[in-house]
Coordinates of C-alpha atoms in Angstrom, one line a residue:
S1 CA 16.8 -45.1 1.3
K2 CA 13.4 -43.8 0.2
K3 CA 12.4 -44.8 -3.3
K4 CA 11.7 -41.8 -5.5
F5 CA 10.3 -41.5 -9.0
I6 CA 10.7 -38.4 -11.2
T7 CA 8.6 -37.3 -14.1
K8 CA 8.5 -34.3 -16.3
S9 CA 5.5 -32.0 -16.6
G10 CA 5.5 -28.6 -18.2
G11 CA 9.3 -28.4 -18.1
R12 CA 9.4 -28.8 -14.3
Q13 CA 10.4 -31.9 -12.2
M14 CA 8.0 -33.5 -9.8
T15 CA 8.8 -36.0 -7.1
S16 CA 6.7 -38.4 -5.0
Q17 CA 8.0 -36.6 -1.9
G18 CA 6.0 -33.5 -2.7
Q19 CA 8.9 -31.2 -3.6
A20 CA 7.6 -30.5 -7.1
E21 CA 7.4 -27.2 -8.7
V22 CA 3.8 -27.3 -10.0
S23 CA 3.7 -26.1 -13.6
N24 CA 2.2 -22.8 -14.4
P25 CA -1.4 -23.6 -15.5
E26 CA -1.4 -21.0 -18.2
Q27 CA 2.1 -21.7 -19.7
S28 CA 2.3 -25.5 -19.7
P29 CA 3.1 -27.0 -23.1
K30 CA 0.3 -29.0 -24.7
G31 CA 0.0 -32.6 -23.6
T32 CA 1.7 -32.1 -20.2
E33 CA -1.5 -31.8 -18.2
R34 CA -5.1 -33.1 -18.2
Q35 CA -7.9 -30.6 -17.7
E36 CA -10.9 -31.3 -15.5
G37 CA -13.4 -33.4 -17.3
S38 CA -11.0 -34.9 -19.9
G39 CA -10.5 -38.6 -19.7
S40 CA -11.1 -40.8 -16.6
G41 CA -11.4 -39.3 -13.2
Q42 CA -8.6 -41.4 -11.6
S43 CA -5.2 -42.7 -12.7
E44 CA -3.1 -45.6 -11.4
N45 CA 0.4 -45.2 -9.9
R46 CA 2.3 -47.9 -11.8
N47 CA 4.9 -48.1 -9.1
T48 CA 2.5 -48.8 -6.3
G49 CA -0.7 -49.9 -7.9
K50 CA -2.7 -47.3 -6.0
M51 CA -5.4 -45.2 -7.6
L52 CA -4.5 -41.5 -7.4
V53 CA -7.0 -38.8 -6.6
G54 CA -8.5 -36.8 -9.5
V55 CA -10.2 -33.5 -9.1
T56 CA -13.7 -33.3 -10.4
R57 CA -14.3 -29.7 -9.7
Q58 CA -13.2 -26.9 -7.5
D59 CA -16.1 -25.6 -5.4
K60 CA -17.3 -22.4 -7.0
L61 CA -17.0 -20.5 -3.7
E62 CA -20.3 -18.7 -4.1
T63 CA -22.1 -22.0 -4.4
D64 CA -21.5 -22.5 -0.7
K65 CA -23.2 -19.4 0.4
Q66 CA -22.5 -20.0 4.1
R67 CA -18.8 -20.5 3.7
T68 CA -18.5 -17.5 1.3
Q69 CA -20.3 -15.2 3.8
V70 CA -18.1 -16.4 6.7
N71 CA -15.0 -15.6 4.6
K72 CA -16.3 -12.2 3.7
R73 CA -17.3 -11.3 7.2
Q74 CA -14.0 -12.5 8.6
H75 CA -12.2 -10.3 6.0
T76 CA -14.6 -7.4 6.3
T77 CA -15.5 -7.6 2.7
H78 CA -19.2 -8.5 3.0
L79 CA -20.3 -5.1 1.9
Y80 CA -19.0 -5.5 -1.7
A81 CA -21.7 -6.1 -4.2
T82 CA -20.3 -9.1 -6.0
D83 CA -20.7 -12.9 -6.0
N84 CA -17.0 -13.5 -6.2
L85 CA -15.0 -14.1 -3.1
I86 CA -13.2 -11.0 -1.9
V87 CA -10.5 -11.4 0.8
R88 CA -7.7 -9.4 2.3
R89 CA -4.1 -10.3 2.2
G90 CA -2.2 -11.6 5.2
Q91 CA -5.4 -13.3 6.6
E92 CA -6.6 -16.9 6.1
F93 CA -9.6 -17.7 4.0
Q94 CA -11.1 -21.1 3.3
L95 CA -12.4 -22.9 0.2
K96 CA -13.6 -26.3 -0.6
V97 CA -12.3 -28.8 -3.2
T98 CA -14.3 -31.8 -4.3
F99 CA -12.4 -34.8 -5.6
D100 CA -13.6 -38.1 -7.2
R101 CA -12.8 -40.1 -4.1
P102 CA -11.9 -39.5 -0.5
Y103 CA -8.6 -37.6 -0.1
K104 CA -5.6 -39.5 1.3
P105 CA -2.8 -37.3 2.6
S106 CA -0.3 -40.1 2.4
D107 CA -0.9 -40.8 -1.3
D108 CA -2.3 -37.6 -2.8
Q109 CA -0.6 -34.4 -3.8
F110 CA -2.5 -31.3 -4.9
A111 CA -2.1 -27.6 -4.9
V112 CA -4.4 -24.6 -5.3
E113 CA -2.9 -22.3 -7.9
F114 CA -3.4 -18.5 -8.0
V115 CA -2.6 -16.6 -11.2
I116 CA -2.7 -12.9 -12.0
G117 CA -1.7 -10.9 -15.1
G118 CA -0.9 -11.9 -18.7
S119 CA 2.4 -13.7 -18.2
P120 CA 2.4 -15.2 -14.8
Q121 CA 5.7 -16.3 -13.3
F122 CA 6.5 -17.8 -9.9
S123 CA 9.6 -15.6 -9.6
K124 CA 7.6 -12.4 -10.0
G125 CA 4.8 -13.4 -7.5
T126 CA 2.2 -13.6 -10.3
Y127 CA 1.9 -17.4 -10.1
I128 CA 1.4 -18.8 -6.7
P129 CA 1.0 -22.6 -6.2
V130 CA -0.2 -23.3 -2.6
S131 CA 0.4 -26.8 -1.4
V132 CA -1.0 -28.2 1.8
A133 CA 2.0 -30.5 2.3
S134 CA 3.9 -29.5 5.4
D135 CA 7.3 -29.9 3.6
R136 CA 6.3 -27.8 0.7
Q137 CA 7.5 -24.2 0.7
S138 CA 5.3 -21.5 -0.7
P139 CA 5.0 -17.7 -0.4
W140 CA 1.5 -18.2 0.8
A141 CA 0.5 -20.6 3.6
G142 CA -1.8 -23.5 3.0
R143 CA -3.3 -26.2 5.2
V144 CA -6.1 -28.8 5.2
V145 CA -8.8 -27.6 7.6
D146 CA -11.1 -30.5 7.2
S147 CA -11.6 -33.6 5.1
A148 CA -15.0 -35.3 4.8
D149 CA -15.8 -37.9 2.1
N150 CA -14.6 -36.4 -1.2
V151 CA -14.6 -32.8 0.0
V152 CA -11.5 -31.1 1.4
T153 CA -11.6 -27.7 3.1
V154 CA -8.4 -25.8 2.5
G155 CA -7.2 -22.8 4.5
I156 CA -5.1 -20.3 2.5
T157 CA -3.2 -17.3 3.8
P158 CA -2.0 -14.9 1.1
A159 CA 1.3 -13.1 1.8
P160 CA 0.8 -9.7 3.5
D161 CA 2.7 -8.0 0.7
C162 CA 1.1 -10.0 -2.2
I163 CA -0.2 -8.3 -5.4
V164 CA -3.6 -6.7 -5.0
G165 CA -6.1 -7.5 -7.8
K166 CA -8.3 -10.2 -9.3
W167 CA -6.6 -13.7 -9.2
R168 CA -7.6 -16.7 -11.3
T169 CA -7.7 -20.0 -9.4
Y170 CA -7.1 -23.6 -10.3
V171 CA -6.7 -26.9 -8.4
A172 CA -3.9 -29.1 -9.7
V173 CA -3.4 -32.7 -8.8
V174 CA 0.1 -34.2 -9.3
T175 CA 0.1 -37.7 -11.0
P176 CA 3.0 -39.7 -12.5
Y177 CA 1.7 -38.7 -16.0
G178 CA 1.4 -35.0 -15.5
I179 CA -1.0 -32.6 -13.8
R180 CA -4.7 -32.8 -13.7
R181 CA -6.1 -29.3 -13.4
T182 CA -9.5 -27.6 -13.2
R183 CA -10.5 -25.4 -16.1
Q184 CA -10.5 -21.6 -15.8
D185 CA -13.8 -20.3 -14.5
E186 CA -14.4 -16.6 -13.8
S187 CA -16.8 -17.4 -11.1
R188 CA -13.9 -18.9 -9.1
D189 CA -11.7 -15.7 -9.4
V190 CA -10.7 -14.3 -6.1
Y191 CA -10.2 -10.6 -5.4
I192 CA -7.4 -10.0 -2.9
L193 CA -7.2 -6.5 -1.3
F194 CA -4.9 -4.5 1.0
N195 CA -5.6 -5.3 4.7
P196 CA -5.6 -2.5 7.2
W197 CA -6.6 -5.0 9.9
A198 CA -3.4 -7.1 9.5
A199 CA -0.3 -5.9 11.4
A200 CA 2.0 -7.3 8.7
D201 CA 0.4 -5.3 5.9
S202 CA 1.9 -2.0 5.1
V203 CA -1.5 -0.2 5.3
F204 CA -2.2 -1.5 8.8
L205 CA -4.1 1.0 10.9
D206 CA -4.5 0.1 14.5
D207 CA -7.0 2.8 15.4
G208 CA -10.4 1.0 15.1
N209 CA -12.5 4.2 14.8
E210 CA -10.2 5.6 12.1
R211 CA -10.3 2.3 10.3
E212 CA -14.0 2.2 10.4
E213 CA -14.3 5.7 8.9
C214 CA -11.4 5.6 6.4
V215 CA -12.0 2.1 4.9
L216 CA -15.7 1.2 5.5
N217 CA -17.7 4.4 5.5
E218 CA -19.4 4.7 2.1
V219 CA -20.6 8.3 2.7
G220 CA -18.9 11.4 3.9
V221 CA -18.6 15.2 4.0
I222 CA -16.2 17.4 2.0
Y223 CA -15.6 20.8 3.4
H224 CA -15.4 23.9 1.2
G225 CA -16.2 27.6 1.2
A226 CA -14.2 30.1 3.3
F227 CA -12.0 29.9 6.3
D228 CA -14.6 31.8 8.4
D229 CA -17.6 30.4 6.7
V230 CA -17.1 26.6 6.2
S231 CA -19.7 24.8 4.1
E232 CA -20.3 21.0 3.8
R233 CA -20.8 19.0 0.6
P234 CA -22.2 15.5 1.3
W235 CA -20.7 12.7 -0.9
N236 CA -21.5 9.1 -1.6
F237 CA -18.1 7.4 -2.1
G238 CA -19.8 4.1 -3.0
Q239 CA -16.7 2.0 -2.8
F240 CA -18.7 -1.2 -2.3
D241 CA -21.2 -0.6 -5.1
Y242 CA -21.5 -3.1 -7.9
G243 CA -18.8 -2.7 -10.5
V244 CA -16.7 -0.2 -8.6
L245 CA -14.0 -2.6 -7.6
D246 CA -13.6 -3.7 -11.2
A247 CA -13.5 -0.1 -12.3
C248 CA -10.7 0.6 -9.8
L249 CA -8.7 -2.3 -11.1
F250 CA -9.4 -1.1 -14.7
I251 CA -7.8 2.2 -13.8
M252 CA -4.5 0.4 -13.0
D253 CA -4.8 -1.6 -16.2
K254 CA -5.5 1.5 -18.2
A255 CA -2.3 3.1 -16.7
A256 CA -0.3 0.0 -17.8
M257 CA 0.8 -0.3 -14.2
P258 CA 3.1 -3.3 -13.8
I259 CA 1.3 -6.1 -12.1
T260 CA 4.3 -6.6 -9.8
N261 CA 3.9 -3.0 -8.4
R262 CA 0.3 -3.5 -7.4
G263 CA 1.0 -4.8 -4.0
D264 CA 2.9 -1.6 -3.0
P265 CA 0.5 1.1 -1.7
I266 CA 3.1 3.8 -2.3
K267 CA 3.2 2.9 -6.0
V268 CA -0.5 2.4 -6.3
A269 CA -1.3 5.8 -4.7
R270 CA 1.2 7.6 -6.8
K271 CA 0.0 6.0 -10.1
A272 CA -3.6 6.7 -9.2
S273 CA -2.8 10.4 -8.5
A274 CA -1.9 10.7 -12.1
M275 CA -4.7 8.5 -13.5
L276 CA -7.5 10.2 -11.7
N277 CA -6.9 13.3 -14.0
S278 CA -6.9 13.2 -17.7
R279 CA -4.1 15.8 -18.4
D280 CA -1.5 13.4 -19.8
D281 CA -2.8 9.8 -19.8
D282 CA -6.5 9.9 -20.6
G283 CA -7.3 9.4 -16.9
V284 CA -10.7 9.4 -15.2
L285 CA -11.7 13.1 -14.9
V286 CA -11.4 16.2 -17.1
G287 CA -10.9 19.3 -15.0
S288 CA -12.6 22.6 -15.9
W289 CA -12.8 25.9 -14.1
S290 CA -14.2 27.8 -17.1
G291 CA -17.8 27.9 -16.0
D292 CA -18.9 26.4 -19.4
Y293 CA -19.9 22.7 -18.9
T294 CA -21.9 22.3 -22.0
Y295 CA -20.3 19.0 -23.0
G296 CA -20.4 17.3 -19.6
V297 CA -21.6 17.6 -16.0
A298 CA -20.9 20.6 -13.9
P299 CA -18.5 19.7 -11.0
T300 CA -21.1 21.0 -8.6
S301 CA -23.7 18.6 -9.9
W302 CA -21.8 15.4 -8.9
T303 CA -22.9 13.9 -5.6
G304 CA -21.1 10.5 -5.7
S305 CA -18.2 8.6 -7.3
T306 CA -20.0 5.5 -8.6
E307 CA -21.4 7.0 -11.7
I308 CA -18.1 8.6 -12.6
L309 CA -16.1 5.4 -12.2
L310 CA -18.6 3.1 -14.0
N311 CA -18.8 5.7 -16.8
Y312 CA -15.1 5.7 -17.2
S313 CA -14.7 1.9 -17.1
S314 CA -17.4 1.3 -19.6
S315 CA -16.6 4.1 -22.1
K316 CA -12.8 4.0 -21.6
M317 CA -13.0 7.8 -22.0
P318 CA -12.4 10.6 -19.5
V319 CA -15.5 11.9 -17.7
C320 CA -16.3 15.6 -17.8
Y321 CA -16.0 17.7 -15.5
A322 CA -14.2 18.0 -12.2
Q323 CA -12.7 20.4 -9.8
C324 CA -10.6 19.7 -6.7
W325 CA -13.3 18.2 -4.5
V326 CA -14.4 15.9 -7.2
Y327 CA -10.9 14.6 -7.8
A328 CA -10.4 14.1 -4.1
A329 CA -13.8 12.3 -3.7
V330 CA -13.2 9.9 -6.5
F331 CA -9.6 9.3 -5.4
N332 CA -11.0 8.5 -1.9
T333 CA -13.3 5.9 -3.4
F334 CA -10.4 4.3 -5.3
L335 CA -8.2 4.0 -2.2
R336 CA -10.9 2.8 0.2
C337 CA -12.2 0.3 -2.4
L338 CA -8.7 -1.4 -2.6
G339 CA -8.4 -1.4 1.2
I340 CA -6.1 1.6 1.7
P341 CA -7.3 3.8 4.5
A342 CA -8.1 7.3 3.0
R343 CA -9.8 10.6 3.8
V344 CA -10.5 13.9 2.1
V345 CA -8.9 16.9 3.6
T346 CA -9.5 20.6 2.9
N347 CA -6.9 23.3 3.2
F348 CA -8.3 26.9 3.6
F349 CA -6.2 29.6 1.8
S350 CA -4.1 27.1 -0.1
S351 CA -1.1 28.4 -2.0
H352 CA -0.3 27.3 -5.5
D353 CA 3.5 28.0 -5.7
N354 CA 4.8 27.5 -9.2
D355 CA 8.5 28.0 -8.6
G356 CA 9.0 26.4 -5.1
N357 CA 10.3 29.5 -3.4
L358 CA 7.8 29.4 -0.6
K359 CA 6.4 32.7 -1.7
T360 CA 3.1 33.4 -3.4
D361 CA 4.0 36.4 -5.6
I362 CA 1.1 38.7 -6.4
I363 CA 2.2 41.5 -8.9
L364 CA 0.2 44.7 -9.1
D365 CA 0.0 47.0 -12.1
E366 CA 0.3 50.8 -11.9
N367 CA -3.3 51.1 -11.0
G368 CA -3.2 48.6 -8.1
R369 CA -4.9 45.9 -9.9
I370 CA -3.5 42.3 -10.0
D371 CA -1.4 41.9 -13.1
K372 CA -2.8 38.7 -14.5
Q373 CA -0.1 38.4 -17.2
R374 CA 2.8 38.5 -14.7
T375 CA 1.2 36.8 -11.7
K376 CA 1.7 33.1 -12.0
D377 CA 1.1 32.0 -8.4
S378 CA -2.3 32.0 -6.8
I379 CA -4.1 31.4 -3.5
W380 CA -7.2 29.1 -3.5
N381 CA -9.9 29.9 -1.0
Y382 CA -9.8 26.2 -0.3
H383 CA -8.2 23.2 -1.9
C384 CA -9.1 19.5 -1.4
W385 CA -6.7 16.6 -1.5
N386 CA -6.4 13.2 0.1
E387 CA -4.5 11.5 2.8
C388 CA -3.9 7.7 2.8
Y389 CA -2.4 5.7 5.6
M390 CA 0.6 3.5 5.0
S391 CA 4.1 2.7 6.2
R392 CA 7.0 4.3 4.3
P393 CA 9.9 1.8 4.3
D394 CA 11.6 4.0 1.8
L395 CA 11.9 6.8 4.4
P396 CA 13.5 7.1 7.8
Q397 CA 11.6 5.8 10.7
G398 CA 8.8 8.0 11.9
F399 CA 7.6 9.3 8.5
G400 CA 4.9 6.6 7.9
G401 CA 1.3 7.1 8.7
W402 CA -0.8 9.7 6.9
Q403 CA 0.5 10.6 3.4
A404 CA -0.8 13.5 1.3
V405 CA -1.8 12.6 -2.3
D406 CA -3.5 14.9 -4.8
A407 CA -5.1 14.1 -8.1
T408 CA -6.0 17.7 -9.1
P409 CA -3.6 18.6 -12.0
Q410 CA -1.6 21.6 -10.7
E411 CA 2.1 20.9 -11.4
T412 CA 4.0 18.1 -13.0
S413 CA 6.0 15.6 -11.0
D414 CA 8.4 13.4 -12.9
G415 CA 6.8 14.5 -16.1
M416 CA 3.2 13.8 -15.1
Y417 CA 0.4 15.7 -13.4
R418 CA 0.4 14.0 -10.0
C419 CA 1.3 14.7 -6.4
G420 CA 2.4 12.4 -3.6
P421 CA 2.4 10.4 -1.5
A422 CA 4.2 13.0 0.7
S423 CA 4.6 12.2 4.4
V424 CA 2.5 14.6 6.5
Q425 CA 5.0 14.2 9.3
A426 CA 7.9 15.2 7.0
I427 CA 5.9 18.3 5.9
K428 CA 5.3 19.4 9.4
H429 CA 9.0 19.1 10.3
G430 CA 10.4 20.6 7.2
Q431 CA 11.9 17.4 5.9
I432 CA 11.0 18.2 2.4
C433 CA 13.9 16.2 0.8
F434 CA 11.9 13.0 1.0
P435 CA 9.7 11.7 -1.9
F436 CA 7.2 12.5 -3.2
D437 CA 6.5 16.2 -3.9
A438 CA 6.9 17.3 -0.3
P439 CA 8.1 20.8 -1.2
F440 CA 4.9 21.5 -3.2
V441 CA 2.6 20.4 -0.3
F442 CA 4.8 22.2 2.2
A443 CA 4.3 25.4 0.2
E444 CA 0.5 24.9 0.1
V445 CA 0.3 25.3 3.9
N446 CA 3.4 27.5 4.6
S447 CA 3.8 30.0 1.8
D448 CA 4.3 33.8 2.4
V449 CA 2.0 36.1 0.3
V450 CA 4.0 39.0 -1.1
F451 CA 2.5 41.8 -3.1
Y452 CA 4.7 43.7 -5.5
S453 CA 4.3 47.0 -7.3
R454 CA 6.5 48.4 -10.0
N455 CA 8.9 51.3 -9.2
P456 CA 8.1 54.1 -11.7
R457 CA 11.7 55.3 -11.8
D458 CA 13.5 52.1 -12.9
G459 CA 10.7 49.6 -13.5
T460 CA 11.9 47.1 -10.8
L461 CA 9.4 45.2 -8.6
E462 CA 9.3 46.3 -5.0
P463 CA 7.4 44.5 -2.2
V464 CA 4.6 46.5 -0.7
K465 CA 3.0 44.0 1.6
V466 CA 3.9 40.6 3.1
N467 CA 1.4 38.3 4.9
S468 CA 3.2 35.3 6.5
S469 CA 0.1 33.9 8.2
H470 CA -2.5 33.9 5.5
V471 CA -1.8 30.6 3.8
G472 CA -2.7 27.3 5.4
R473 CA -5.1 28.9 7.9
M474 CA -6.9 25.7 8.6
V475 CA -6.8 22.1 7.4
V476 CA -9.9 20.0 8.2
T477 CA -11.3 16.5 7.6
K478 CA -14.4 14.6 8.7
A479 CA -14.2 13.3 12.3
P480 CA -14.4 9.5 12.5
G481 CA -17.9 8.3 13.3
Q482 CA -19.3 11.8 13.5
D483 CA -20.9 14.4 11.2
T484 CA -18.5 17.1 12.4
R485 CA -15.2 18.3 11.2
R486 CA -11.8 17.7 12.8
D487 CA -9.2 20.4 12.7
I488 CA -5.9 18.7 11.7
T489 CA -3.9 21.9 11.0
D490 CA -1.4 20.9 13.8
Q491 CA -0.6 17.8 11.8
Y492 CA 0.8 19.9 9.0
K493 CA 2.4 22.9 10.8
F494 CA 3.3 24.3 14.1
P495 CA 1.5 27.4 15.5
E496 CA 2.2 30.6 13.6
G497 CA 5.0 32.6 15.1
S498 CA 6.2 29.8 17.4
P499 CA 9.9 28.9 17.7
E500 CA 9.1 25.5 16.2
E501 CA 7.7 27.2 13.1
R502 CA 10.9 29.2 12.6
T503 CA 13.0 26.0 13.0
V504 CA 10.9 24.2 10.4
L505 CA 11.3 27.0 7.9
E506 CA 15.1 26.9 8.5
K507 CA 15.1 23.1 8.1
A508 CA 13.2 23.5 4.8
E509 CA 15.8 25.9 3.5
E510 CA 18.6 23.4 4.5
Y511 CA 16.9 20.8 2.3
G512 CA 17.0 23.0 -0.8
C513 CA 13.8 25.1 -0.5
Q514 CA 15.0 28.6 -1.7
R515 CA 12.8 30.7 0.6
E516 CA 13.4 34.3 -0.4
K517 CA 13.3 36.7 2.4
V518 CA 11.5 40.0 1.8
T519 CA 12.2 43.2 3.6
L520 CA 9.6 45.9 3.5
P521 CA 10.2 49.6 3.9
E522 CA 9.0 50.9 7.2
A523 CA 5.6 52.4 7.1
D524 CA 4.0 54.7 9.7
V525 CA 0.5 54.6 8.4
E526 CA -1.6 51.5 9.0
L527 CA -4.4 50.4 6.8
N528 CA -7.2 48.0 7.8
M529 CA -10.3 46.7 6.0
P530 CA -12.7 45.2 8.5
L531 CA -14.2 41.9 7.5
I532 CA -18.0 41.9 7.1
E533 CA -20.6 39.3 6.5
V534 CA -22.7 39.8 3.3
R535 CA -25.9 37.9 2.6
V536 CA -26.3 36.8 -1.0
G537 CA -28.4 39.3 -2.9
D538 CA -27.7 42.2 -0.5
D539 CA -25.8 45.5 -1.0
F540 CA -23.0 46.0 1.4
E541 CA -20.8 48.8 2.7
L542 CA -17.1 48.7 2.3
K543 CA -14.9 50.6 4.7
L544 CA -11.1 51.3 4.9
E545 CA -9.6 52.5 8.2
F546 CA -6.3 54.4 8.6
N547 CA -4.1 55.1 11.5
N548 CA -1.2 57.6 11.3
K549 CA 1.4 56.6 13.8
S550 CA 3.9 59.4 13.0
G551 CA 4.2 62.9 14.4
Q552 CA 3.6 64.5 11.1
A553 CA 0.6 64.8 8.8
R554 CA 0.4 62.2 6.1
T555 CA -1.4 62.1 2.7
G556 CA -2.2 58.7 1.2
E557 CA -3.3 57.8 -2.3
M558 CA -5.0 54.5 -2.7
Y559 CA -6.3 52.1 -5.3
V560 CA -9.3 50.1 -4.3
S561 CA -10.2 47.2 -6.6
G562 CA -13.1 44.7 -6.2
N563 CA -13.2 41.6 -8.3
V564 CA -15.3 38.5 -8.5
V565 CA -12.8 35.7 -7.6
Y566 CA -13.2 32.0 -8.1
Y567 CA -12.2 29.7 -5.3
T568 CA -8.9 29.0 -7.1
G569 CA -7.9 32.6 -6.8
V570 CA -8.5 33.4 -10.4
T571 CA -10.2 36.8 -10.8
S572 CA -13.1 37.5 -13.1
S573 CA -15.0 40.7 -13.6
E574 CA -14.1 43.9 -11.8
F575 CA -17.1 45.5 -10.0
L576 CA -15.4 48.2 -8.1
F577 CA -12.4 50.6 -8.7
K578 CA -11.8 53.7 -6.6
T579 CA -8.8 56.0 -6.1
P580 CA -9.4 57.9 -2.9
K581 CA -7.0 60.3 -1.3
V582 CA -6.9 60.9 2.4
T583 CA -5.0 63.3 4.6
L584 CA -4.3 62.3 8.2
D585 CA -3.3 64.5 11.1
P586 CA -0.3 63.4 13.3
M587 CA -1.2 60.4 15.5
K588 CA -4.8 60.4 14.2
G589 CA -6.9 58.0 12.2
G590 CA -9.6 58.2 9.6
Q591 CA -11.7 56.2 7.3
V592 CA -13.4 56.1 3.9
G593 CA -16.3 54.0 2.6
W594 CA -18.5 53.1 -0.3
C595 CA -21.8 51.3 -0.8
V596 CA -21.4 48.4 -3.2
L597 CA -24.5 47.5 -5.1
V598 CA -25.4 43.9 -5.6
T599 CA -26.1 44.6 -9.3
G600 CA -22.4 45.2 -9.7
F601 CA -21.2 41.8 -8.7
L602 CA -24.1 39.3 -9.3

């Protein structure tokens, strides 16, 4: 039988056969280990008389510039502006360890230890000892790639579901008297990120063009404006800029996000959707739609994410100010920086449904104006959110892929202002029972717009107009590798009026969406207001066209109101109010019009 000796170190047993649980380097009792540089470099095995290897230093990774650059290029992390090694999980990287004599596999036992968080534990995946011994089990794979003189090149493969963040590293050598271990050195810390190139990673994206755009592209375009007049806003995401990666990790620290959750892209994206706004957790950005930006930067003045993130991480205070595209742009930087494929999307005519009834209720007063006190829902000219790519093992098969997430504070979810991740496939097919916040996103692209007026006889609200095709007119994002936009409306909804659309709405009702059906009284007079293009600074002519479809004369009384409207649907000053009356002969049409002066609305 093999002779075996057992010693105690740090409360864990170690054997000469390499089956030892190497003690946690940051929790070992005093006297159970010897740090690098303390005492002699070698120790004698009293049972065999052999001199055991002692570690003199762990190569500082960045010292070997060639090896570091090879690692970074193989892991597609060479664009990050930092000297520390940055790798992606589920993929091997190599480092060098220098001992005080040539390494002998038959005699020497050592492990490379990775530690993250304040109370690292092996059982929680926050303390990972990686042994190169073939009979040693570890969550991460380790092997000796090369051994020359006193230098050993070690290949290490982090688990494809390991925690994402900044890991501290040590080299530990097992001796009969305890463990010799290198001292902590921040220059040896290793950043481990999500890996969309690795099939075993939950963020794996097999489309190379999409991956190039949604992970590596540092600049982009955010679309805004109107459905029929789309404008572009260039943005520097800057996910590889100096300090941005640390700022993104700080956001998770500031949120007190459990270390053990940081390897799950679902939990990371959901936590970040709350932390990117400051409404309830002193997050990154303060939203403002007031027009008064005296104490900060106007949302339209931002052109990139780097300044915002570095400002937040250094001051530890929310940054002023943001609107939807700023939230989406900074969120995009956060996701791409950590290795989660992400893109900014824009929904034109986006509903903000407060009560989840799939209706945007617009209440008019007795003069035909929008009743601001009673109208809680709104329609934004456009709204920006993000999509991130990941598998969804918590959902049935087929609902992975692109997930909608939104950091703009609109409604609370589980007590916090956040939204998503919601499966885009689930939204398209009406499967809104699945987490997270699918009903809200579903309403943003599918809501009916219903206008109500008050019945003068009994005070009840009666519907006067319904528009079932206004909301979610177009959803766009930047096309991969091009400076053009891609229409992705069909990824969120079936064509208006199609049998599939009706089936989806019925499915949404089955899953608890109380979609109220509105029946309008029959009307035999049609009203139309032709759309016109108006140049900024010009007067324009407004026309209303009527068509009497009945065999009798009709007299119509109208209220025409013109308001300055923010892109969020909130109205400001009223520049036009008319109450014309028209009489129409049977089966005839007519029109009225006014000249609107620019001095009234600018």
